[in-house]
Amino acid sequence: MKKITFSVYRYNPDVDAKPRMQDYTLEMEENQDMMVLEALIKLKEQDPSLAFRRSCREGVCGSDGFNMNGKNGLGCITSVSSLKSNKIVVRPLPGLPVIRDLIVDMEQFYHQYERVKPYLINDSKTPPAREHLQSPEERAKLDGLYECILCACCSTSCPSFWWNPDKFVGPAGLLHAYRFLADSRDTATEQRLDELDDAFSVFRCHGIMNCVNVCPKGLNPTKAIGHIKSMLLSRAV
Amino acid sequence: MVKVASTFGRSGTHDYVLLRASAVILATYLLFLVSFLVATPNLTFEVWTGLFGNLWMKVYTLLALTGLLVHGWIGIWQVLTDYVKNSLGRGVLQFIVSVALIVYWLVGLFVLWGV
Ligand code: SF4
Ligand code: SF4
């Protein structure tokens, strides 16, 4: 048997004056491994007051984004062994207001997502009778963009989003913005670019690439942001 | 769209281009000065004033000072909007920095004039 210590961020605004870290121990077989989410569920059996979000438990829904040993990720697909430590520190995603324990208020994150109009806009006068067709090449441009599950691991690891969550769209929102800018069926390219062309929305990205480092889906928001910047630049010159 | 009056240029893209362009000017100016100093082991007052007496050097220096003004203005504004959340405090700091940058530019102009 081996003992793993979990130090978990606890905060219940109804009773706690300020947040604290609480230690738990979990016993595991020598060669046993489990996902952090599974461990948290076991800790919740010890202490039912521990609160966190989870749903699909297989990296599809994006509910259980946490900061584990300093790095954002999904609890359900991050194994305890991959953290290579007998002490695991679990905190809520950084930068967002904490509702309770590991549960954060995602309002600002969703607001920025909403701002980029994450839906197809097509106001062409003669809509096709059945559907908007795309060539395989046009469709391929959306790969690496549409897979985002909005877990917020990227935006909450981005310093630019920490400092200006009300003005900087953040990596997740910008990935979606580019997903529609790159879509051959979308006709609102100019309006979309107009709405991003201020000093904050896109240009607060300084290419730190924390977003790329943490995305559990292996997506590359920095690259998408680079494409948006080039579209804005080529429009300006 | 986010609208913030204190940007330097017309739009986010404009600020971005100004920031990069001024960075290029400043970098070449710095490289030039350093290579000049390395290539001139015996630096006398005559050599130094001779350099700045050239018309092209005056223009280049003025360009670099303008680059410094633009780069400093936008760059410091970006840093302050990240880290100083109190708008009055940020306004005061931005004012001080902007005034200093304008003073550098003017002093530079008069110094060049006098060479
Ligand atoms: S590359 Fe841009 S969006 Fe990604 S973490 Fe860095 S600043 Fe944020
Ligand atoms: S880009 Fe990746 S890290 Fe960011 S919200 Fe989407 S899936 Fe999560």
Short mmCIF file of C-alpha atoms and ligand atoms in Angstrom, two decimals:
data_model
loop_
_atom_site.label_atom_id
_atom_site.label_comp_id
_atom_site.label_asym_id
_atom_site.label_seq_id
_atom_site.Cartn_x
_atom_site.Cartn_y
_atom_site.Cartn_z
CA MET A 1 0.00 0.00 0.00
CA LYS A 2 1.10 3.55 -0.69
CA LYS A 3 -0.31 6.69 0.79
CA ILE A 4 -1.07 9.71 -1.37
CA THR A 5 -1.71 13.06 0.28
CA PHE A 6 -4.25 15.34 -1.33
CA SER A 7 -4.21 18.96 -0.37
CA VAL A 8 -7.52 20.37 -1.54
CA TYR A 9 -8.66 23.99 -1.71
CA ARG A 10 -11.71 24.44 0.51
CA TYR A 11 -13.94 27.46 0.69
CA ASN A 12 -17.55 27.74 1.63
CA PRO A 13 -18.53 31.41 1.65
CA ASP A 14 -21.43 30.72 4.01
CA VAL A 15 -19.18 29.60 6.85
CA ASP A 16 -15.52 30.31 5.99
CA ALA A 17 -14.01 33.75 6.38
CA LYS A 18 -11.31 32.83 3.88
CA PRO A 19 -10.16 29.85 1.81
CA ARG A 20 -7.95 27.14 3.33
CA MET A 21 -6.15 24.02 2.14
CA GLN A 22 -7.34 20.74 3.65
CA ASP A 23 -5.23 17.59 3.65
CA TYR A 24 -6.65 14.13 2.98
CA THR A 25 -4.89 10.80 2.57
CA LEU A 26 -5.85 8.08 0.20
CA GLU A 27 -4.44 4.56 0.29
CA MET A 28 -3.66 2.89 -2.99
CA GLU A 29 -2.18 -0.47 -3.96
CA GLU A 30 1.49 -0.31 -4.91
CA ASN A 31 0.81 -0.71 -8.65
CA GLN A 32 -2.63 0.90 -8.67
CA ASP A 33 -3.40 4.12 -10.53
CA MET A 34 -6.51 6.23 -10.82
CA MET A 35 -7.66 9.50 -12.28
CA VAL A 36 -7.70 12.57 -10.06
CA LEU A 37 -11.49 12.74 -10.44
CA GLU A 38 -11.83 9.20 -9.12
CA ALA A 39 -9.62 10.13 -6.18
CA LEU A 40 -11.76 13.20 -5.47
CA ILE A 41 -14.89 11.02 -5.49
CA LYS A 42 -13.22 8.76 -2.92
CA LEU A 43 -12.30 11.82 -0.83
CA LYS A 44 -15.92 12.93 -1.02
CA GLU A 45 -16.88 9.58 0.54
CA GLN A 46 -14.59 10.52 3.46
CA ASP A 47 -15.90 14.07 3.59
CA PRO A 48 -19.27 14.67 1.89
CA SER A 49 -18.92 18.44 2.23
CA LEU A 50 -16.26 18.55 -0.50
CA ALA A 51 -17.75 20.14 -3.64
CA PHE A 52 -16.63 19.86 -7.28
CA ARG A 53 -18.23 19.58 -10.72
CA ARG A 54 -18.09 16.51 -12.89
CA SER A 55 -20.34 14.90 -15.39
CA CYS A 56 -19.18 12.58 -18.17
CA ARG A 57 -15.99 11.45 -16.33
CA GLU A 58 -14.25 10.77 -19.65
CA GLY A 59 -12.91 14.07 -20.95
CA VAL A 60 -15.84 14.99 -23.17
CA CYS A 61 -18.02 17.38 -21.17
CA GLY A 62 -15.36 19.73 -19.82
CA SER A 63 -16.91 20.11 -16.35
CA ASP A 64 -14.04 19.04 -14.14
CA GLY A 65 -11.28 21.48 -14.97
CA PHE A 66 -8.99 21.86 -11.94
CA ASN A 67 -5.55 23.14 -11.21
CA MET A 68 -3.57 20.04 -10.21
CA ASN A 69 -0.05 20.48 -8.89
CA GLY A 70 0.05 23.86 -10.54
CA LYS A 71 -1.23 22.88 -13.98
CA ASN A 72 -4.76 23.16 -15.32
CA GLY A 73 -6.37 20.03 -16.72
CA LEU A 74 -9.40 17.78 -16.56
CA GLY A 75 -9.51 15.67 -13.39
CA CYS A 76 -11.10 12.76 -15.24
CA ILE A 77 -8.23 12.25 -17.71
CA THR A 78 -5.30 13.25 -15.51
CA SER A 79 -3.93 10.20 -13.74
CA VAL A 80 -2.47 10.41 -10.25
CA SER A 81 0.71 8.71 -11.52
CA SER A 82 1.18 11.34 -14.24
CA LEU A 83 1.56 13.99 -11.53
CA LYS A 84 4.64 12.08 -10.30
CA SER A 85 4.27 13.02 -6.66
CA ASN A 86 2.94 11.60 -3.43
CA LYS A 87 1.42 14.94 -2.65
CA ILE A 88 -1.23 16.31 -4.97
CA VAL A 89 -2.47 19.86 -4.63
CA VAL A 90 -5.89 20.46 -6.17
CA ARG A 91 -7.15 24.00 -6.58
CA PRO A 92 -9.98 25.56 -8.57
CA LEU A 93 -9.20 27.01 -12.00
CA PRO A 94 -7.25 30.22 -11.33
CA GLY A 95 -8.59 33.69 -11.92
CA LEU A 96 -12.32 33.03 -11.74
CA PRO A 97 -14.44 33.74 -8.65
CA VAL A 98 -14.87 30.67 -6.43
CA ILE A 99 -18.44 29.66 -5.67
CA ARG A 100 -17.45 26.84 -3.36
CA ASP A 101 -14.37 24.58 -3.00
CA LEU A 102 -13.37 23.56 -6.54
CA ILE A 103 -16.40 25.11 -8.22
CA VAL A 104 -15.76 28.38 -10.04
CA ASP A 105 -18.14 30.94 -11.49
CA MET A 106 -17.72 30.64 -15.28
CA GLU A 107 -19.83 33.70 -16.08
CA GLN A 108 -16.95 35.83 -17.42
CA PHE A 109 -15.69 32.93 -19.50
CA TYR A 110 -19.09 32.31 -21.09
CA HIS A 111 -19.64 36.00 -21.60
CA GLN A 112 -16.49 36.21 -23.73
CA TYR A 113 -17.59 33.11 -25.61
CA GLU A 114 -20.97 34.68 -26.33
CA ARG A 115 -19.30 37.86 -27.54
CA VAL A 116 -17.67 36.17 -30.55
CA LYS A 117 -21.08 35.03 -31.85
CA PRO A 118 -20.24 31.33 -31.87
CA TYR A 119 -22.74 30.34 -34.53
CA LEU A 120 -22.90 30.36 -38.29
CA ILE A 121 -24.04 33.63 -39.81
CA ASN A 122 -25.06 33.43 -43.43
CA ASP A 123 -27.17 36.15 -44.95
CA SER A 124 -26.70 35.32 -48.60
CA LYS A 125 -29.78 36.15 -50.60
CA THR A 126 -30.21 32.75 -52.21
CA PRO A 127 -29.88 30.03 -49.61
CA PRO A 128 -29.28 26.58 -51.10
CA ALA A 129 -32.34 24.37 -51.27
CA ARG A 130 -30.97 21.70 -48.97
CA GLU A 131 -27.65 22.55 -47.29
CA HIS A 132 -24.49 24.63 -47.54
CA LEU A 133 -21.96 22.31 -49.12
CA GLN A 134 -18.27 22.44 -48.31
CA SER A 135 -15.38 20.88 -50.17
CA PRO A 136 -13.22 18.49 -48.13
CA GLU A 137 -10.49 21.17 -48.13
CA GLU A 138 -12.84 23.82 -46.74
CA ARG A 139 -14.04 21.40 -44.10
CA ALA A 140 -10.45 20.52 -43.16
CA LYS A 141 -9.87 24.13 -42.09
CA LEU A 142 -12.16 23.57 -39.14
CA ASP A 143 -10.10 20.70 -37.73
CA GLY A 144 -8.35 21.66 -34.53
CA LEU A 145 -11.00 24.33 -33.89
CA TYR A 146 -14.39 22.65 -33.54
CA GLU A 147 -13.18 20.07 -30.99
CA CYS A 148 -13.08 22.56 -28.10
CA ILE A 149 -15.23 21.48 -25.15
CA LEU A 150 -15.19 24.85 -23.34
CA CYS A 151 -13.51 23.48 -20.23
CA ALA A 152 -11.80 26.86 -19.60
CA CYS A 153 -8.46 25.25 -18.76
CA CYS A 154 -6.79 27.50 -21.35
CA SER A 155 -8.36 30.86 -20.54
CA THR A 156 -7.81 30.41 -16.80
CA SER A 157 -4.11 29.70 -17.38
CA CYS A 158 -3.66 32.83 -19.47
CA PRO A 159 -2.23 35.86 -17.62
CA SER A 160 -3.84 38.23 -20.11
CA PHE A 161 -7.23 36.72 -19.27
CA TRP A 162 -6.51 36.97 -15.52
CA TRP A 163 -5.82 40.70 -15.77
CA ASN A 164 -8.63 41.63 -18.18
CA PRO A 165 -11.33 38.94 -18.17
CA ASP A 166 -13.92 41.58 -19.04
CA LYS A 167 -12.13 42.84 -22.15
CA PHE A 168 -9.78 40.16 -23.50
CA VAL A 169 -11.75 37.38 -25.21
CA GLY A 170 -9.27 34.74 -24.05
CA PRO A 171 -7.90 31.70 -25.89
CA ALA A 172 -11.11 29.61 -25.83
CA GLY A 173 -13.33 32.39 -27.17
CA LEU A 174 -10.76 33.32 -29.81
CA LEU A 175 -10.44 29.72 -30.93
CA HIS A 176 -14.19 29.79 -31.55
CA ALA A 177 -13.98 33.20 -33.21
CA TYR A 178 -11.49 31.77 -35.69
CA ARG A 179 -13.57 28.64 -36.13
CA PHE A 180 -16.27 30.82 -37.71
CA LEU A 181 -13.87 33.18 -39.47
CA ALA A 182 -12.38 30.13 -41.17
CA ASP A 183 -15.74 28.63 -42.11
CA SER A 184 -16.44 28.90 -45.84
CA ARG A 185 -20.20 29.03 -45.17
CA ASP A 186 -20.02 32.05 -42.87
CA THR A 187 -20.58 35.46 -44.49
CA ALA A 188 -20.02 37.71 -41.47
CA THR A 189 -16.21 37.80 -41.65
CA GLU A 190 -16.00 41.60 -41.83
CA GLN A 191 -18.37 42.25 -38.90
CA ARG A 192 -16.59 39.61 -36.83
CA LEU A 193 -13.21 41.23 -37.49
CA ASP A 194 -14.62 44.71 -36.77
CA GLU A 195 -15.73 43.59 -33.36
CA LEU A 196 -12.32 42.19 -32.51
CA ASP A 197 -10.26 45.13 -33.73
CA ASP A 198 -9.61 46.94 -30.46
CA ALA A 199 -6.60 46.99 -28.16
CA PHE A 200 -7.92 44.22 -25.88
CA SER A 201 -10.12 41.57 -27.51
CA VAL A 202 -7.40 39.87 -29.57
CA PHE A 203 -4.28 41.96 -29.16
CA ARG A 204 -3.90 41.34 -25.43
CA CYS A 205 -2.61 37.93 -26.42
CA HIS A 206 1.16 38.17 -26.18
CA GLY A 207 1.84 34.63 -27.30
CA ILE A 208 2.73 33.23 -23.88
CA MET A 209 1.25 29.88 -25.01
CA ASN A 210 0.07 28.70 -21.59
CA CYS A 211 -3.19 27.85 -23.36
CA VAL A 212 -1.48 25.42 -25.72
CA ASN A 213 0.39 23.89 -22.81
CA VAL A 214 -2.77 22.93 -20.90
CA CYS A 215 -5.51 22.19 -23.46
CA PRO A 216 -6.72 18.66 -22.66
CA LYS A 217 -7.91 18.28 -26.26
CA GLY A 218 -4.47 19.14 -27.64
CA LEU A 219 -5.77 22.23 -29.44
CA ASN A 220 -3.67 25.26 -30.29
CA PRO A 221 -5.46 28.55 -29.51
CA THR A 222 -2.25 30.56 -30.04
CA LYS A 223 -2.15 29.45 -33.69
CA ALA A 224 -5.80 30.41 -34.18
CA ILE A 225 -5.12 33.80 -32.57
CA GLY A 226 -2.17 34.24 -34.94
CA HIS A 227 -4.51 33.65 -37.88
CA ILE A 228 -6.97 36.23 -36.56
CA LYS A 229 -4.15 38.76 -36.15
CA SER A 230 -3.01 38.15 -39.74
CA MET A 231 -6.57 38.57 -41.02
CA LEU A 232 -6.83 41.88 -39.15
CA LEU A 233 -3.42 43.00 -40.42
CA SER A 234 -3.99 42.06 -44.05
CA ARG A 235 -7.28 43.94 -43.92
CA ALA A 236 -5.56 47.04 -42.55
CA VAL A 237 -2.72 47.31 -45.10
CA MET B 1 -16.45 45.94 -29.19
CA VAL B 2 -14.26 47.19 -26.39
CA LYS B 3 -13.69 50.93 -26.70
CA VAL B 4 -10.92 52.52 -24.71
CA ALA B 5 -10.05 56.12 -25.40
CA SER B 6 -6.43 55.97 -24.35
CA THR B 7 -5.17 53.75 -27.16
CA PHE B 8 -2.55 55.48 -29.23
CA GLY B 9 -3.66 54.53 -32.72
CA ARG B 10 -7.03 54.21 -34.39
CA SER B 11 -7.63 50.53 -33.66
CA GLY B 12 -6.10 47.48 -32.06
CA THR B 13 -4.43 46.59 -35.34
CA HIS B 14 -3.05 50.10 -35.70
CA ASP B 15 -1.54 49.98 -32.19
CA TYR B 16 -0.06 46.57 -32.95
CA VAL B 17 1.58 47.77 -36.17
CA LEU B 18 2.93 50.93 -34.49
CA LEU B 19 4.36 48.87 -31.64
CA ARG B 20 6.14 46.44 -33.98
CA ALA B 21 7.39 49.14 -36.38
CA SER B 22 8.81 51.28 -33.57
CA ALA B 23 10.44 48.17 -32.08
CA VAL B 24 12.23 47.51 -35.38
CA ILE B 25 13.49 51.11 -35.59
CA LEU B 26 14.72 51.03 -31.98
CA ALA B 27 16.45 47.68 -32.48
CA THR B 28 18.33 48.80 -35.60
CA TYR B 29 19.28 52.08 -33.93
CA LEU B 30 20.65 50.23 -30.92
CA LEU B 31 22.57 47.80 -33.13
CA PHE B 32 23.99 50.68 -35.11
CA LEU B 33 25.13 52.59 -31.99
CA VAL B 34 26.70 49.51 -30.43
CA SER B 35 28.57 48.62 -33.64
CA PHE B 36 29.72 52.22 -33.97
CA LEU B 37 31.09 52.16 -30.41
CA VAL B 38 32.79 48.81 -30.99
CA ALA B 39 34.30 49.99 -34.28
CA THR B 40 35.55 53.23 -32.73
CA PRO B 41 38.02 52.36 -29.95
CA ASN B 42 39.29 55.92 -29.76
CA LEU B 43 36.11 57.85 -29.11
CA THR B 44 36.74 61.55 -28.84
CA PHE B 45 34.38 64.49 -28.59
CA GLU B 46 35.14 65.36 -32.24
CA VAL B 47 34.25 61.88 -33.47
CA TRP B 48 31.03 61.86 -31.47
CA THR B 49 29.86 65.33 -32.60
CA GLY B 50 31.01 64.45 -36.13
CA LEU B 51 28.67 61.48 -36.12
CA PHE B 52 25.70 63.47 -34.92
CA GLY B 53 26.59 66.35 -37.28
CA ASN B 54 25.52 64.23 -40.27
CA LEU B 55 22.06 65.04 -41.51
CA TRP B 56 21.15 61.35 -41.89
CA MET B 57 22.22 60.69 -38.28
CA LYS B 58 20.00 63.53 -37.07
CA VAL B 59 17.07 62.13 -39.00
CA TYR B 60 17.79 58.59 -37.80
CA THR B 61 18.09 59.74 -34.17
CA LEU B 62 14.88 61.73 -34.39
CA LEU B 63 13.19 58.69 -35.88
CA ALA B 64 14.48 56.54 -33.00
CA LEU B 65 13.25 59.10 -30.46
CA THR B 66 9.84 59.10 -32.11
CA GLY B 67 9.94 55.30 -32.01
CA LEU B 68 10.70 55.49 -28.30
CA LEU B 69 7.77 57.85 -27.76
CA VAL B 70 5.33 55.59 -29.61
CA HIS B 71 6.70 52.33 -28.21
CA GLY B 72 6.82 53.62 -24.64
CA TRP B 73 3.37 55.16 -24.82
CA ILE B 74 1.61 52.05 -26.11
CA GLY B 75 3.76 49.59 -24.18
CA ILE B 76 3.38 51.31 -20.83
CA TRP B 77 -0.34 51.73 -21.44
CA GLN B 78 -0.59 47.97 -22.00
CA VAL B 79 1.38 47.15 -18.85
CA LEU B 80 -0.61 49.63 -16.75
CA THR B 81 -3.99 48.37 -17.98
CA ASP B 82 -2.86 44.88 -16.97
CA TYR B 83 -1.55 45.66 -13.51
CA VAL B 84 -3.02 48.92 -12.21
CA LYS B 85 -6.73 48.40 -11.63
CA ASN B 86 -7.43 51.75 -10.00
CA SER B 87 -8.32 54.11 -12.86
CA LEU B 88 -7.21 57.27 -11.12
CA GLY B 89 -3.83 55.70 -10.24
CA ARG B 90 -3.47 54.42 -13.76
CA GLY B 91 -4.33 57.80 -15.22
CA VAL B 92 -1.73 59.56 -13.09
CA LEU B 93 0.98 57.03 -13.94
CA GLN B 94 0.15 57.17 -17.64
CA PHE B 95 0.29 60.95 -17.51
CA ILE B 96 3.71 60.96 -15.84
CA VAL B 97 5.13 58.46 -18.32
CA SER B 98 3.65 60.26 -21.32
CA VAL B 99 4.99 63.62 -20.18
CA ALA B 100 8.43 62.08 -19.61
CA LEU B 101 8.37 60.54 -23.11
CA ILE B 102 7.42 63.87 -24.69
CA VAL B 103 10.15 65.62 -22.70
CA TYR B 104 12.74 63.08 -23.95
CA TRP B 105 11.63 63.71 -27.49
CA LEU B 106 11.80 67.51 -27.15
CA VAL B 107 15.16 67.48 -25.34
CA GLY B 108 16.49 65.14 -28.03
CA LEU B 109 15.27 67.52 -30.70
CA PHE B 110 17.00 70.54 -29.16
CA VAL B 111 20.22 68.63 -28.53
CA LEU B 112 20.30 67.49 -32.17
CA TRP B 113 19.56 71.03 -33.27
CA GLY B 114 22.58 72.28 -31.36
CA VAL B 115 25.11 69.81 -32.83
S1 SF4 C 1 -0.89 32.52 -26.21
FE1 SF4 C 1 -2.24 34.27 -25.87
S2 SF4 C 1 -4.15 33.39 -25.27
FE2 SF4 C 1 -2.63 31.76 -25.05
S3 SF4 C 1 -2.00 31.90 -22.89
FE3 SF4 C 1 -0.70 33.19 -24.08
S4 SF4 C 1 -1.52 35.25 -24.02
FE4 SF4 C 1 -3.08 33.80 -23.39
S1 SF4 C 2 -9.31 25.25 -26.22
FE1 SF4 C 2 -8.86 23.39 -25.05
S2 SF4 C 2 -8.45 24.14 -22.96
FE2 SF4 C 2 -9.51 25.77 -24.04
S3 SF4 C 2 -11.65 25.53 -23.50
FE3 SF4 C 2 -11.28 24.47 -25.46
S4 SF4 C 2 -10.84 22.35 -24.90
FE4 SF4 C 2 -10.63 23.57 -23.04
#
